PDB file of N, CA, C and O in Angstrom:
ATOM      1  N   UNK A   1       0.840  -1.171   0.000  1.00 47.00           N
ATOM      2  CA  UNK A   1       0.000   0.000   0.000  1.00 47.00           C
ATOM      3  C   UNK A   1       0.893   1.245   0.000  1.00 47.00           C
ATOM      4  O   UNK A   1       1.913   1.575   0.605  1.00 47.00           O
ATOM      5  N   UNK A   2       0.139   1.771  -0.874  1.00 57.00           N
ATOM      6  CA  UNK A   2       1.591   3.919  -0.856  1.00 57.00           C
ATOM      7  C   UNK A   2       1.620   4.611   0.399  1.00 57.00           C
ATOM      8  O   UNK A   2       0.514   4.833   0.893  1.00 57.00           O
ATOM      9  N   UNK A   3       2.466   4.940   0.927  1.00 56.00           N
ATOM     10  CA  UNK A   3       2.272   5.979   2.325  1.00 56.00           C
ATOM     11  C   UNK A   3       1.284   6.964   2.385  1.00 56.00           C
ATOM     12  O   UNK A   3       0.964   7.470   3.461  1.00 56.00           O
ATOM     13  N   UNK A   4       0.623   7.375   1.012  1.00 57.00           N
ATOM     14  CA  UNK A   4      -0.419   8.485   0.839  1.00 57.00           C
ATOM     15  C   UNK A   4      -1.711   7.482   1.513  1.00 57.00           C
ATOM     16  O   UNK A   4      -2.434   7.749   2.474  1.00 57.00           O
ATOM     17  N   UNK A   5      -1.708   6.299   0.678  1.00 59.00           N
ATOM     18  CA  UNK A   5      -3.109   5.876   0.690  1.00 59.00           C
ATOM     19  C   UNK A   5      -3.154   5.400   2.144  1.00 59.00           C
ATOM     20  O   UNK A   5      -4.247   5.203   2.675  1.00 59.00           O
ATOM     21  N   UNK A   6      -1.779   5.169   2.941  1.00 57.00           N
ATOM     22  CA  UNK A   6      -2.300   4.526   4.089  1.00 57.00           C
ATOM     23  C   UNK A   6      -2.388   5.787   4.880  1.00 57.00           C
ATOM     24  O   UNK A   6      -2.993   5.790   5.952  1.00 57.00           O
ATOM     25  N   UNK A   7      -1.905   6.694   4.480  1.00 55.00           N
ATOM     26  CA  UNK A   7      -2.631   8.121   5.223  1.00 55.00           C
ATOM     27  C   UNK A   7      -3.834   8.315   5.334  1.00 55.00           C
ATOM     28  O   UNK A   7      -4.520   8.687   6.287  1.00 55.00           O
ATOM     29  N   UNK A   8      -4.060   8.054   4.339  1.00 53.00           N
ATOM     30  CA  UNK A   8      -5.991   8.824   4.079  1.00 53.00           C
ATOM     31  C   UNK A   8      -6.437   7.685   4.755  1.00 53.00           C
ATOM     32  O   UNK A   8      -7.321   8.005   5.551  1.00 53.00           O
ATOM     33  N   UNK A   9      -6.183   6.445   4.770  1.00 55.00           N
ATOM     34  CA  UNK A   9      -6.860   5.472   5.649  1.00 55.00           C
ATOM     35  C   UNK A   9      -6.813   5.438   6.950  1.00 55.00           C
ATOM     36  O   UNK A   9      -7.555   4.731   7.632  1.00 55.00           O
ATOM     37  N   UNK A  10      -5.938   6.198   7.396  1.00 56.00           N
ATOM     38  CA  UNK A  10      -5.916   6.096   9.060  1.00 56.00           C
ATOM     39  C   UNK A  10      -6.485   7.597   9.574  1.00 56.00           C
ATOM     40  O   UNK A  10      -6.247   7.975  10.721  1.00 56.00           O
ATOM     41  N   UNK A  11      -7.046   8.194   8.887  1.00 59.00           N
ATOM     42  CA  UNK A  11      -7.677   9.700   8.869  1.00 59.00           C
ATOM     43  C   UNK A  11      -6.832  10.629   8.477  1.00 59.00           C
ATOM     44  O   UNK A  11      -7.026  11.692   9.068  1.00 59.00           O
ATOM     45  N   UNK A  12      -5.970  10.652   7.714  1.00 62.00           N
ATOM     46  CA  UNK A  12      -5.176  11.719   7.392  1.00 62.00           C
ATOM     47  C   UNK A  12      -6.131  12.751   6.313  1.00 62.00           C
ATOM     48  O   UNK A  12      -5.548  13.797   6.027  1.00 62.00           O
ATOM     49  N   UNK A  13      -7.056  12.634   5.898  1.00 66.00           N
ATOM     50  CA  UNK A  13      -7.676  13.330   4.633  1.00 66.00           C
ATOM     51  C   UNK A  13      -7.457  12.594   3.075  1.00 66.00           C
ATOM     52  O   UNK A  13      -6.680  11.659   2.876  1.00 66.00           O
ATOM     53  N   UNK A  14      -8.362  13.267   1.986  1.00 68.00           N
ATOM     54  CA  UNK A  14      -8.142  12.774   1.039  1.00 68.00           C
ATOM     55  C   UNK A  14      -7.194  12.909   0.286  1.00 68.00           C
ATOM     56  O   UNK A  14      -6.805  14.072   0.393  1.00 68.00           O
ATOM     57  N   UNK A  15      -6.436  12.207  -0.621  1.00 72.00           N
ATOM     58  CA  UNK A  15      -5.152  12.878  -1.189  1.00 72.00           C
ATOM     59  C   UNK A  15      -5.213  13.460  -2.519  1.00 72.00           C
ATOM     60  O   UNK A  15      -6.087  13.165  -3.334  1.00 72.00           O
ATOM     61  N   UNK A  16      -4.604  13.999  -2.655  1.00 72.00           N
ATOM     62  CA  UNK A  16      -4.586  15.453  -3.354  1.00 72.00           C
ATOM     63  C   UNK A  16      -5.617  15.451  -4.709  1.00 72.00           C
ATOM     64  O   UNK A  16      -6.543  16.260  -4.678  1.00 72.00           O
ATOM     65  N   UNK A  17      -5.477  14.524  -5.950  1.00 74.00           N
ATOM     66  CA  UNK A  17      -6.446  14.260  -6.817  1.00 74.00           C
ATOM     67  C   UNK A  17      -7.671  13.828  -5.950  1.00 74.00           C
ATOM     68  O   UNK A  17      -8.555  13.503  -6.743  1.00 74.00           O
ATOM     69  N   UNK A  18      -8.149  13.671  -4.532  1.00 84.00           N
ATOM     70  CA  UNK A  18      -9.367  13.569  -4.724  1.00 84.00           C
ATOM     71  C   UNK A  18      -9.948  14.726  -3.550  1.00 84.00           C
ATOM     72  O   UNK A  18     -11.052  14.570  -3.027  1.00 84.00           O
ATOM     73  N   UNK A  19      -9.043  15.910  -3.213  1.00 85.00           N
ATOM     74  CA  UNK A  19      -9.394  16.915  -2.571  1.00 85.00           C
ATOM     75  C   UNK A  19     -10.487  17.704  -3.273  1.00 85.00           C
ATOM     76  O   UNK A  19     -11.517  17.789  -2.603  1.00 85.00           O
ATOM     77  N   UNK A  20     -10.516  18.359  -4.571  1.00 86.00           N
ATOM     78  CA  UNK A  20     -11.697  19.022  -4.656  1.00 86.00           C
ATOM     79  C   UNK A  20     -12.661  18.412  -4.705  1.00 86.00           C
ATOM     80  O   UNK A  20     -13.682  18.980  -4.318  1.00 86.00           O
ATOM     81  N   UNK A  21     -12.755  17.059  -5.177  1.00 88.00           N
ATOM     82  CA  UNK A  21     -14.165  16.612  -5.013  1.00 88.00           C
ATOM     83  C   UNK A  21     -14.863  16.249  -3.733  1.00 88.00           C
ATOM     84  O   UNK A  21     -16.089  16.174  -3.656  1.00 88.00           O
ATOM     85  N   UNK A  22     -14.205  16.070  -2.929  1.00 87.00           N
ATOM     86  CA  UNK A  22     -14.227  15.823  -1.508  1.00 87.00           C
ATOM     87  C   UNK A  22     -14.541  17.334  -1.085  1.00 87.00           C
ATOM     88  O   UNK A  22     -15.717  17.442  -0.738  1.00 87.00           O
ATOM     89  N   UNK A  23     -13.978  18.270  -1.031  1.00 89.00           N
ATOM     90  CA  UNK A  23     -14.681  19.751  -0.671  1.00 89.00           C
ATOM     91  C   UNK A  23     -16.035  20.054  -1.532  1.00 89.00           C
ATOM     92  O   UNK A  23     -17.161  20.302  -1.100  1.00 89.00           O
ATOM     93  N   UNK A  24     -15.665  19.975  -2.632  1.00 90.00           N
ATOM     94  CA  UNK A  24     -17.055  20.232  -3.685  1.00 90.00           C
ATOM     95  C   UNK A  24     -18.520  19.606  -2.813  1.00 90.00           C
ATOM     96  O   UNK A  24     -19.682  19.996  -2.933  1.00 90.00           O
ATOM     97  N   UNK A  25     -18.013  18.602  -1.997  1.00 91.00           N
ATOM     98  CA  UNK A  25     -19.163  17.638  -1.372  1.00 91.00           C
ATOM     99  C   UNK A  25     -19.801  17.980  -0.318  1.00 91.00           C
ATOM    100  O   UNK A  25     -20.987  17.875  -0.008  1.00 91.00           O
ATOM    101  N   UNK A  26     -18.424  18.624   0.485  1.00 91.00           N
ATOM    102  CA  UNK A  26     -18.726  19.108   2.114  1.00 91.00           C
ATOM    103  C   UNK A  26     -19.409  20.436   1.852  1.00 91.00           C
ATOM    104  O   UNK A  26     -20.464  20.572   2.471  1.00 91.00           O
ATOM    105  N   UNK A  27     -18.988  21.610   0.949  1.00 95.00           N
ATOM    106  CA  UNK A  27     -19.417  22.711   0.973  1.00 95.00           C
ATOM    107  C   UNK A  27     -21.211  23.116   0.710  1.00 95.00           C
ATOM    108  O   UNK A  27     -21.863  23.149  -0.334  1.00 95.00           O
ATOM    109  N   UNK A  28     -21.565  23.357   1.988  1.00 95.00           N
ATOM    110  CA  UNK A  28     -23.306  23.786   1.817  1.00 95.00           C
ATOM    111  C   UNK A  28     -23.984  22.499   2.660  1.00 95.00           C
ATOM    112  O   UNK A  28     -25.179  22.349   2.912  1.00 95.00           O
ATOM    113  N   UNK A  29     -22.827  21.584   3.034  1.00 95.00           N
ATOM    114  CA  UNK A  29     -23.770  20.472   4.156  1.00 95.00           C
ATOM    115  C   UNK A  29     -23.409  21.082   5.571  1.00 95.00           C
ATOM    116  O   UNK A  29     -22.505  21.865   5.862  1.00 95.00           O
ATOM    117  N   UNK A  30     -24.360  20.507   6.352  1.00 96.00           N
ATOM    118  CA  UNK A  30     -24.963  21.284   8.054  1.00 96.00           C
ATOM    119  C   UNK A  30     -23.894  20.014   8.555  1.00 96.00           C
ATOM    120  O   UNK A  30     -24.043  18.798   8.431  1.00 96.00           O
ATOM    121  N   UNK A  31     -22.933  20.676   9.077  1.00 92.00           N
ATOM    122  CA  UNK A  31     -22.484  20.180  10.248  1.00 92.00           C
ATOM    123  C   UNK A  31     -22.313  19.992  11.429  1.00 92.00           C
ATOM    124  O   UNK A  31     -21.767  20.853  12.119  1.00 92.00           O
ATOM    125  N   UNK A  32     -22.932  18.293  12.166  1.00 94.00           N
ATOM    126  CA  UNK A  32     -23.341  18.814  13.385  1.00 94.00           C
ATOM    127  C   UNK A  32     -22.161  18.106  14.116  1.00 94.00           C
ATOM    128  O   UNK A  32     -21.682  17.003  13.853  1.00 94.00           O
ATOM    129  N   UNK A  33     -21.827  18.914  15.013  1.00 93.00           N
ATOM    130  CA  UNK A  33     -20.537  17.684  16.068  1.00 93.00           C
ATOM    131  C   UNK A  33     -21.233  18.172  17.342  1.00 93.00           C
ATOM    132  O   UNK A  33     -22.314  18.746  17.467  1.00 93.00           O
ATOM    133  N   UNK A  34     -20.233  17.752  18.352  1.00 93.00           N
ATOM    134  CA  UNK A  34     -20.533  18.358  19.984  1.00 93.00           C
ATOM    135  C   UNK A  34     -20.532  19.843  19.860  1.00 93.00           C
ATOM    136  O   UNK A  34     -21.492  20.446  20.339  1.00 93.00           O
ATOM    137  N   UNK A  35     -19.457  20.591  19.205  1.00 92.00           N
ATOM    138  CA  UNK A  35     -19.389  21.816  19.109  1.00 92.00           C
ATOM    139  C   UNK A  35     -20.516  22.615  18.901  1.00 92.00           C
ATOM    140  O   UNK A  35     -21.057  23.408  19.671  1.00 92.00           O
ATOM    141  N   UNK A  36     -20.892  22.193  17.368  1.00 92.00           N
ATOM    142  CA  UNK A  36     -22.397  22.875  16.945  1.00 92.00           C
ATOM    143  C   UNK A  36     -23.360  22.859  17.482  1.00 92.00           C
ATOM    144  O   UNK A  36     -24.212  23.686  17.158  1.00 92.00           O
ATOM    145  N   UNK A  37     -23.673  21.750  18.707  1.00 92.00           N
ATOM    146  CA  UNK A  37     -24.910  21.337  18.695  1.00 92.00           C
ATOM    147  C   UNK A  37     -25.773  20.480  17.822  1.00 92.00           C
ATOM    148  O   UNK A  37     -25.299  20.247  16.710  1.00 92.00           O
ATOM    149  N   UNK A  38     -26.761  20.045  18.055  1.00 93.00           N
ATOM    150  CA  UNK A  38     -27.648  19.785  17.534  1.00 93.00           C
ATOM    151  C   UNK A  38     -28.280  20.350  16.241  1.00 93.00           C
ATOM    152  O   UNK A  38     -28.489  19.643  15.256  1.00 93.00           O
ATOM    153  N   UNK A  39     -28.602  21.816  16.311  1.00 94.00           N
ATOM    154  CA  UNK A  39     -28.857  22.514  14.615  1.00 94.00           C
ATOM    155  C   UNK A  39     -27.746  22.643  13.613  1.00 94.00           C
ATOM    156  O   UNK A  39     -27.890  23.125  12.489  1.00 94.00           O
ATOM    157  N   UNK A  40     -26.402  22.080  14.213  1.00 95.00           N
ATOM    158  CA  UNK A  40     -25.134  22.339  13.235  1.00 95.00           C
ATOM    159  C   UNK A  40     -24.730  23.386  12.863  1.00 95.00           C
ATOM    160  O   UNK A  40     -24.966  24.437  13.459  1.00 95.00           O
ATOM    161  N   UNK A  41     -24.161  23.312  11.985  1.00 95.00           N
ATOM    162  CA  UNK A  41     -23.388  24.687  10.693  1.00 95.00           C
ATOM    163  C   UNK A  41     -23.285  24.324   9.599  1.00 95.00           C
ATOM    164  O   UNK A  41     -22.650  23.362   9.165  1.00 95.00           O
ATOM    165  N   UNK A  42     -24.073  25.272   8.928  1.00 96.00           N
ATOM    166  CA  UNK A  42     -23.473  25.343   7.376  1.00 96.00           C
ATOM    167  C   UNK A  42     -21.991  25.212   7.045  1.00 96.00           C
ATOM    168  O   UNK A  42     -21.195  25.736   7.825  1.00 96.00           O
ATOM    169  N   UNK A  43     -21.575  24.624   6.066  1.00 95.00           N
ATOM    170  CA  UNK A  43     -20.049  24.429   6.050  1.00 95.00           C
ATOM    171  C   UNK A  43     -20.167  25.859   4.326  1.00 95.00           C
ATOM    172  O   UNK A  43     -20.773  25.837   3.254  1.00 95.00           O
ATOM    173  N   UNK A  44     -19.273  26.786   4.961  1.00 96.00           N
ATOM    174  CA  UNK A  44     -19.040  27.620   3.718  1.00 96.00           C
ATOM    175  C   UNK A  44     -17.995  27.936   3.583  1.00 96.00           C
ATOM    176  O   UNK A  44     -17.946  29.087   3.148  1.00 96.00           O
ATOM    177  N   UNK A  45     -17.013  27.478   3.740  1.00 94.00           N
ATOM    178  CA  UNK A  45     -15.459  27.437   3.533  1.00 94.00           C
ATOM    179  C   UNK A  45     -15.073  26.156   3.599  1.00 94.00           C
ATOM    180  O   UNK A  45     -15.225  25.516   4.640  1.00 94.00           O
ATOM    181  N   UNK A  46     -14.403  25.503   2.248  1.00 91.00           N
ATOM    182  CA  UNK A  46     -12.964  24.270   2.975  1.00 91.00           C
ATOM    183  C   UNK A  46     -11.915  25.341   2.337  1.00 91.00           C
ATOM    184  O   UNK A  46     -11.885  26.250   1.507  1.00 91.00           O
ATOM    185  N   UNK A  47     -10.847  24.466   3.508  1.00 88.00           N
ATOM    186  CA  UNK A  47      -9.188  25.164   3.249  1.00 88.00           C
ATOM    187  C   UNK A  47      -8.568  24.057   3.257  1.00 88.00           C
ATOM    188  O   UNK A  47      -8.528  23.151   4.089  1.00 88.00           O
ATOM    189  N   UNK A  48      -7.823  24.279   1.721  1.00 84.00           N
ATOM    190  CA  UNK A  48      -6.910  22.762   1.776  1.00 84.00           C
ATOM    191  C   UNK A  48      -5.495  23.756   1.616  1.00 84.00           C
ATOM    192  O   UNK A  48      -5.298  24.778   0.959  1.00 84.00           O
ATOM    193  N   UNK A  49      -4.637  22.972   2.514  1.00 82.00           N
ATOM    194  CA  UNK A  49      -3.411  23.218   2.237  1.00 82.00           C
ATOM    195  C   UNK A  49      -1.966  22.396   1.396  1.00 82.00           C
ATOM    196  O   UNK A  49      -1.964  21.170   1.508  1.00 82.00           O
ATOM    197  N   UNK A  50      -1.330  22.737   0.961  1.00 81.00           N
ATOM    198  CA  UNK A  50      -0.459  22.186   0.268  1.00 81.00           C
ATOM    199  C   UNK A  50       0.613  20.858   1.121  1.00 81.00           C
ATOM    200  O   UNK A  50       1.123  20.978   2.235  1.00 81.00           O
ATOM    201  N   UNK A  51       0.719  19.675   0.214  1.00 77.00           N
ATOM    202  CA  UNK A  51       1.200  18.626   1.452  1.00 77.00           C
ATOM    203  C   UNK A  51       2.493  18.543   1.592  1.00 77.00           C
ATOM    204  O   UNK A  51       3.180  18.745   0.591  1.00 77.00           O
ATOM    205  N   UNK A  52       3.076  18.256   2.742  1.00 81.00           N
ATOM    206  CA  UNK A  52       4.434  18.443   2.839  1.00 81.00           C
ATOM    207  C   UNK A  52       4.930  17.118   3.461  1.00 81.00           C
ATOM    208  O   UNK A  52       4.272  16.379   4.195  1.00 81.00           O
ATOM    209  N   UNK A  53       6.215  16.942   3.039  1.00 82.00           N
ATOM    210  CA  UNK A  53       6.653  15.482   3.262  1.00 82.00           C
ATOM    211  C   UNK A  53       6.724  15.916   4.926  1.00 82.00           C
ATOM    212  O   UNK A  53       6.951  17.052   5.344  1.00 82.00           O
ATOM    213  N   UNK A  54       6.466  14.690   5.754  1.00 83.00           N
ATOM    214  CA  UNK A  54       6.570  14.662   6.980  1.00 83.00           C
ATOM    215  C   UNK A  54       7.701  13.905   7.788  1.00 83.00           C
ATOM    216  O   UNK A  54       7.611  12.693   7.983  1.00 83.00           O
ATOM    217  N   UNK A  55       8.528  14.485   8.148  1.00 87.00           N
ATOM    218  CA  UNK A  55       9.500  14.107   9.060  1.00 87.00           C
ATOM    219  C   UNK A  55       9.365  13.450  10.338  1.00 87.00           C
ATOM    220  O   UNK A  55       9.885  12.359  10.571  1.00 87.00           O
ATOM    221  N   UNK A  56       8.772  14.006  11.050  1.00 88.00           N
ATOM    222  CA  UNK A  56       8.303  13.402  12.174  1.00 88.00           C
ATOM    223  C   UNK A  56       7.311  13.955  12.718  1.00 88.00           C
ATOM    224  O   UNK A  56       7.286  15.186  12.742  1.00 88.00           O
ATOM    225  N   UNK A  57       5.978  13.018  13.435  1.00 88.00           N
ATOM    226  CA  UNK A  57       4.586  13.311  13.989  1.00 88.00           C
ATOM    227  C   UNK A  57       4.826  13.514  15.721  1.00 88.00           C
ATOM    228  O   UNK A  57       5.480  12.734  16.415  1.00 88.00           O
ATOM    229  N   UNK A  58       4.293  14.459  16.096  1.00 90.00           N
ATOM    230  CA  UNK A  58       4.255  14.393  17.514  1.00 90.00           C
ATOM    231  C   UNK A  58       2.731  14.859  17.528  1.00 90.00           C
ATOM    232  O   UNK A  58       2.069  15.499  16.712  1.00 90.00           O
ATOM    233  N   UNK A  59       2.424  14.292  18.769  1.00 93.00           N
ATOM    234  CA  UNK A  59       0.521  14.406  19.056  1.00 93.00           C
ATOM    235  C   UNK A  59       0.570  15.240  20.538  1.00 93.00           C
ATOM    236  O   UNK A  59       0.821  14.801  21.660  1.00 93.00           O
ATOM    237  N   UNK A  60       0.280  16.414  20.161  1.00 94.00           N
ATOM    238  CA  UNK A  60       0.289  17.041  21.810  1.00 94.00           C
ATOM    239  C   UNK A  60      -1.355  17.242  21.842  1.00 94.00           C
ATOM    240  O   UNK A  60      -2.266  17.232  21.015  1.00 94.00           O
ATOM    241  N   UNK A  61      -1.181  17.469  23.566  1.00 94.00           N
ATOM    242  CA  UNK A  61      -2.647  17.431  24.215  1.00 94.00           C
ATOM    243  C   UNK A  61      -2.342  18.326  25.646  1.00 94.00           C
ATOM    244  O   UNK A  61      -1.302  18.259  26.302  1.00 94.00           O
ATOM    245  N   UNK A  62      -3.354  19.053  25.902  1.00 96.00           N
ATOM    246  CA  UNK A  62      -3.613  20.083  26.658  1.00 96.00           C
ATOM    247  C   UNK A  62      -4.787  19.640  27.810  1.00 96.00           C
ATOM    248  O   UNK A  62      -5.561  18.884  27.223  1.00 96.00           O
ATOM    249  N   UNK A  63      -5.035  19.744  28.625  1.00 95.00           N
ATOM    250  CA  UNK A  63      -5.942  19.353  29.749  1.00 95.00           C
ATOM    251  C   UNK A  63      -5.544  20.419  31.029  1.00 95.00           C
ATOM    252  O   UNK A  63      -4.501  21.036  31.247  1.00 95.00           O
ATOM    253  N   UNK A  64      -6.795  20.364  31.751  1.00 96.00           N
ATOM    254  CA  UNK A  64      -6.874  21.281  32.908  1.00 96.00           C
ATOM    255  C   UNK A  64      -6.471  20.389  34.152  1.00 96.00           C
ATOM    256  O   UNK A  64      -7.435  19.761  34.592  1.00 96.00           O
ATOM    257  N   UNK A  65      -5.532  20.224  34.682  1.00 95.00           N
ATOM    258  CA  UNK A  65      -5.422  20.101  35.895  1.00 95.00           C
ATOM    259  C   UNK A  65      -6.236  20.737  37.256  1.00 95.00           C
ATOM    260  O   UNK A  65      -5.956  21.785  37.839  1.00 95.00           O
ATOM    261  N   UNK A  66      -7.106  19.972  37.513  1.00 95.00           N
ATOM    262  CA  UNK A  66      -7.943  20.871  38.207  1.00 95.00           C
ATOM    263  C   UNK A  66      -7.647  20.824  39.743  1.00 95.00           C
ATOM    264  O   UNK A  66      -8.094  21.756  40.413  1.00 95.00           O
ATOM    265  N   UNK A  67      -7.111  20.075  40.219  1.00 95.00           N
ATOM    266  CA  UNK A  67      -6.425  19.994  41.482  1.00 95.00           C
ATOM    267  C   UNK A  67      -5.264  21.087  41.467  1.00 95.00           C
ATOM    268  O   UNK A  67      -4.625  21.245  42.508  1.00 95.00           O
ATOM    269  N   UNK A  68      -5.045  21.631  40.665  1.00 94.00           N
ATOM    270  CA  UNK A  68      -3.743  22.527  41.093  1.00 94.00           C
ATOM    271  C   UNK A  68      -4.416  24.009  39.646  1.00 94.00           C
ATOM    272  O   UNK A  68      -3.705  24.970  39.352  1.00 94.00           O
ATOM    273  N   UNK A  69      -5.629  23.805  39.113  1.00 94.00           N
ATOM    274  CA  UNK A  69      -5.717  24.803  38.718  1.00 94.00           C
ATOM    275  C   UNK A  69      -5.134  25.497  37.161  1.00 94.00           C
ATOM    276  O   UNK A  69      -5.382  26.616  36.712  1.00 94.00           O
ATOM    277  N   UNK A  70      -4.152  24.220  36.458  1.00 96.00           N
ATOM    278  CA  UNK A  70      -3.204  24.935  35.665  1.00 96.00           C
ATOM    279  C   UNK A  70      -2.996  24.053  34.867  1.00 96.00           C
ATOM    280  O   UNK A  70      -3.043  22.927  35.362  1.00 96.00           O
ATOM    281  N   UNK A  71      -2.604  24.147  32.940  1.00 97.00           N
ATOM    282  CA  UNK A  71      -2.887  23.442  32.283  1.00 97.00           C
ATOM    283  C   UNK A  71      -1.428  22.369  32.311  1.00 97.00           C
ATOM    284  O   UNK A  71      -0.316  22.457  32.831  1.00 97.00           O
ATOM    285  N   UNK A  72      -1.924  21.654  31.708  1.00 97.00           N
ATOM    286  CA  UNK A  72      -1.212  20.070  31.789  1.00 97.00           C
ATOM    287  C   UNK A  72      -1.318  19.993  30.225  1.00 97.00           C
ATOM    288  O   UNK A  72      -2.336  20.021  29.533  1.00 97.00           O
ATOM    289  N   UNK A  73       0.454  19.853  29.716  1.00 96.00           N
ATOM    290  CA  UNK A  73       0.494  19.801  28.389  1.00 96.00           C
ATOM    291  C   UNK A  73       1.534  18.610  28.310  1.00 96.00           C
ATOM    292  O   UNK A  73       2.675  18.559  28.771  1.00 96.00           O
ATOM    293  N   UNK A  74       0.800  17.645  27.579  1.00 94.00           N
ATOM    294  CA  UNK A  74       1.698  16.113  27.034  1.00 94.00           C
ATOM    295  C   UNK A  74       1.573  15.757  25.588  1.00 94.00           C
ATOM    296  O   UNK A  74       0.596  15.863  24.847  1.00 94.00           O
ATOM    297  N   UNK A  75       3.187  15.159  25.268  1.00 94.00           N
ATOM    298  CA  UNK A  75       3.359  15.078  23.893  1.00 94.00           C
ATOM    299  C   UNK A  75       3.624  13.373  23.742  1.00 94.00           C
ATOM    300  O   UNK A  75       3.783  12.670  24.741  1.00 94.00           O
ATOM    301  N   UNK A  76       3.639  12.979  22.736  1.00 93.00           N
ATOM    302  CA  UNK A  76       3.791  11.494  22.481  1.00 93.00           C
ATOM    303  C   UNK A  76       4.312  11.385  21.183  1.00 93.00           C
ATOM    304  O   UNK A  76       4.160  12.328  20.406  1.00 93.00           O
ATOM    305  N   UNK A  77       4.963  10.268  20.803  1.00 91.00           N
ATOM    306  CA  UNK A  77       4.964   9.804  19.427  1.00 91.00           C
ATOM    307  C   UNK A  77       4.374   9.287  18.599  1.00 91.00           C
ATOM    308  O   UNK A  77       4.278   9.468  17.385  1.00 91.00           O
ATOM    309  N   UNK A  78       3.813   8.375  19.520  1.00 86.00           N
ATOM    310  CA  UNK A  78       2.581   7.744  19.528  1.00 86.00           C
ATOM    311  C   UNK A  78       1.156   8.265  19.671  1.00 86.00           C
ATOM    312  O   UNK A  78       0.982   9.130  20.529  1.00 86.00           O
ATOM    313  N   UNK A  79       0.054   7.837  18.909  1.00 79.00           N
ATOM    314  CA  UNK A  79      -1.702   8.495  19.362  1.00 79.00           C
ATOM    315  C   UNK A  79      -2.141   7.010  19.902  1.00 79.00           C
ATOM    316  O   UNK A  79      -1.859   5.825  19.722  1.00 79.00           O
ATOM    317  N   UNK A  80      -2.975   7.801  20.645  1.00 70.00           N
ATOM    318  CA  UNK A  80      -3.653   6.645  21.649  1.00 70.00           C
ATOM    319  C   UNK A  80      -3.471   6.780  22.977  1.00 70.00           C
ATOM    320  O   UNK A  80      -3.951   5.954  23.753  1.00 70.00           O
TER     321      UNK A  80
END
């Protein structure tokens, strides 16, 4: 399998020949997540950016420490 295609398979997005049609699709559908709520959002912008070979992935994450009040920031190499 190509490193592209096993990208797009593990959620990386679509790759590049099939980006506009993939926006062409999303643009004008109601998107609902936790964020939106329930009535969603119109989607009236995609932004695709240009792909760049990747060197190395780090996955950071941010959380509130609430016992001490103050954010808690951890990085991995790994997701999960």
């Amino acid at each position: 399998m190509r490193e592209e295609e096993a990208r797009r398979r593990s959620g990386g997005g679509p790759l590049p020949d099939e980006a506009e049609r993939t926006a062409e699709k999303i643009l004008g559908m109601t998107l609902v997540t936790h964020q939106t709520g329930p009535e969603g959002r119109i989607v009236r912008k995609v932004l695709i950016e240009e792909g760049v070979d990747i060197k190395e992935e780090l996955y950071l994450g941010v959380i509130i420490d609430r016992s001490k009040a103050c954010p808690v920031i951890m990085a991995s190499r790994e997701a999960g």
